[in-house]
CSV table of N, CA and C in Angstrom, one decimal:
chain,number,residue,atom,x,y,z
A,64,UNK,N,259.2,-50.8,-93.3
A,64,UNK,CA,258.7,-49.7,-94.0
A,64,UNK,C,257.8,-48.8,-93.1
A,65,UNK,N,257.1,-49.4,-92.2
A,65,UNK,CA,256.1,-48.8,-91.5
A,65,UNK,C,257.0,-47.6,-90.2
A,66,UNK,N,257.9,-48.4,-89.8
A,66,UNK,CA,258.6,-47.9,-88.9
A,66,UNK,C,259.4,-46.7,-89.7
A,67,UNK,N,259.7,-46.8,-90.4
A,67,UNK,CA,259.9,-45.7,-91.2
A,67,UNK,C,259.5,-44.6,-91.6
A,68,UNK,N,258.4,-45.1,-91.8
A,68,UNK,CA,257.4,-43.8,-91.9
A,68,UNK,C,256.9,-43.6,-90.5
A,69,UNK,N,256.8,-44.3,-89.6
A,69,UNK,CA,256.2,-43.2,-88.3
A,69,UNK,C,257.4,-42.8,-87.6
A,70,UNK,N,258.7,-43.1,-88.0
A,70,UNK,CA,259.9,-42.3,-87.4
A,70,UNK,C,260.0,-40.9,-88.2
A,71,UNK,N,259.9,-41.3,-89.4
A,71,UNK,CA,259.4,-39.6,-90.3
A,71,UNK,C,258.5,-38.9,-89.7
A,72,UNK,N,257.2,-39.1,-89.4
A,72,UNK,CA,256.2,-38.1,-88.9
A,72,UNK,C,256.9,-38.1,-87.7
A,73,UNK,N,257.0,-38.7,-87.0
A,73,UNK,CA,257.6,-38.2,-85.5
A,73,UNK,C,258.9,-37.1,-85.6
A,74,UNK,N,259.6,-37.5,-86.4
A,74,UNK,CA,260.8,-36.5,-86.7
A,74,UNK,C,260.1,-34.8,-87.3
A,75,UNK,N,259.2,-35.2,-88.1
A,75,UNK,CA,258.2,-33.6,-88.6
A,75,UNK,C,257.8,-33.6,-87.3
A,76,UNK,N,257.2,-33.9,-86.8
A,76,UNK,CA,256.4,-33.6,-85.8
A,76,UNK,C,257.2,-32.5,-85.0
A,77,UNK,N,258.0,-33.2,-84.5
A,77,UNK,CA,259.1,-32.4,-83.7
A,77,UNK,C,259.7,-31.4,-83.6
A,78,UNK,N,259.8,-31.1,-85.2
A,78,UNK,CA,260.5,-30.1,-86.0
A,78,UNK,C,259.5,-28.9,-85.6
A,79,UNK,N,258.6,-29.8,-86.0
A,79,UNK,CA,257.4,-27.9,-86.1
A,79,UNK,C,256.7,-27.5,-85.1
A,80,UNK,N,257.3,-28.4,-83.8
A,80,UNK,CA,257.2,-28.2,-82.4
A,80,UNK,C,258.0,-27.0,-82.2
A,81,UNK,N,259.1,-27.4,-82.5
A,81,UNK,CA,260.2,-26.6,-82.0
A,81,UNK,C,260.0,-25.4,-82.7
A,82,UNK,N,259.5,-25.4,-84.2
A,82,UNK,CA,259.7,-23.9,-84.9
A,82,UNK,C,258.6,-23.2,-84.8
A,83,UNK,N,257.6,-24.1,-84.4
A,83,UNK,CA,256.2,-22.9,-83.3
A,83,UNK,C,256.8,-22.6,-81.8
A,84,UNK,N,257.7,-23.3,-81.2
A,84,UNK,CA,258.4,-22.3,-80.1
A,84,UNK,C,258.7,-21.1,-80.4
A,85,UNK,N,259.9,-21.4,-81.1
A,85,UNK,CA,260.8,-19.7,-82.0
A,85,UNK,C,260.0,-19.1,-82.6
A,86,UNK,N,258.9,-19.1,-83.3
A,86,UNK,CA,258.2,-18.2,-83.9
A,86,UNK,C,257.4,-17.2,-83.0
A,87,UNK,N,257.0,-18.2,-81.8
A,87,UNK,CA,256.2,-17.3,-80.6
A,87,UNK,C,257.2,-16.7,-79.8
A,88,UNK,N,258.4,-17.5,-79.5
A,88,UNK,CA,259.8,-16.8,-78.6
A,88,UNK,C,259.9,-15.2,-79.3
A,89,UNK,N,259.7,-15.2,-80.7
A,89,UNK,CA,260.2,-13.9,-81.4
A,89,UNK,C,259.0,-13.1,-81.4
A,90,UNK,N,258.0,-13.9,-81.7
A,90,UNK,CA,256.6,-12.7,-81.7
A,90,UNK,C,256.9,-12.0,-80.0
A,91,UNK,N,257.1,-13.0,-79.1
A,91,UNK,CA,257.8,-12.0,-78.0
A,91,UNK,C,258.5,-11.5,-77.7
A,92,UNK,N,259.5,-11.4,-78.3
A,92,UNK,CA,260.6,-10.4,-78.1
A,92,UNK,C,259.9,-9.1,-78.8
A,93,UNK,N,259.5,-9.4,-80.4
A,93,UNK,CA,258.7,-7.8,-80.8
A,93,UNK,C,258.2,-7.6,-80.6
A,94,UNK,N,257.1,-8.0,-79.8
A,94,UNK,CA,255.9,-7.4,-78.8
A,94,UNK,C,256.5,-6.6,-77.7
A,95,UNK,N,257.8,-7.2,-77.0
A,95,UNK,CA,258.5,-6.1,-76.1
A,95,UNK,C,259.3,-5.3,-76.3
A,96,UNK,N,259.6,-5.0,-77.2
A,96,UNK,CA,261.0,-4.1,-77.9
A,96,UNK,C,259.5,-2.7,-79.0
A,97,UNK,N,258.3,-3.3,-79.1
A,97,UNK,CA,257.2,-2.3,-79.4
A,97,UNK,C,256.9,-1.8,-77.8
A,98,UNK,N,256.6,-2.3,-76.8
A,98,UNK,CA,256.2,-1.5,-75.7
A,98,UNK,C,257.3,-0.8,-75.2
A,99,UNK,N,258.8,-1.0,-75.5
A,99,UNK,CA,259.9,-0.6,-74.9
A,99,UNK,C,259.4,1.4,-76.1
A,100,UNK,N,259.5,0.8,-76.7
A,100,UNK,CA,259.3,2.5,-77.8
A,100,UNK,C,257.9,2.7,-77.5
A,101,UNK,N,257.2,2.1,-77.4
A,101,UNK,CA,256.0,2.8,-77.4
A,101,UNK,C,256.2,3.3,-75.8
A,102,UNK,N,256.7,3.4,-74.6
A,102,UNK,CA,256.8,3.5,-73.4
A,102,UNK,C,257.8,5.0,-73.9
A,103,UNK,N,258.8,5.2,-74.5
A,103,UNK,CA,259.8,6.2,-74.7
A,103,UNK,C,259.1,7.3,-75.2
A,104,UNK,N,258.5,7.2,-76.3
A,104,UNK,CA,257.3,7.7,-77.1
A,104,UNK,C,256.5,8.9,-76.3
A,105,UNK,N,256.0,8.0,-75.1
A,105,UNK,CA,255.2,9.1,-74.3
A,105,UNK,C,255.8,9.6,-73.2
C-alpha cells in the first residue's frame, strides 16, 4: 500500500514538473512573438 502511494506522488510529481516546463516554454514563446511586433511597431 505504501509503495503505492509514493509511486503516485512520484508519478504527480513528475507530471507537474513537466507542465511547469511547457507553461514557461510558452510564456516564452509569447514573450517573443510580443517583442517580434513590438520591434515592427516602431
Amino acid at each position: 500500500m505504501t509503495k503505492t502511494i509514493v509511486t503516485a506522488l512520484l508519478l504527480t510529481g513528475s507530471l507537474l514538473v513537466a507542465a511547469c516546463n511547457t507553461v514557461e516554454g510558452a510564456g516564452k514563446d509569447v514573450q517573443s512573438a510580443g517583442k517580434a511586433v513590438e520591434k515592427s511597431a516602431n
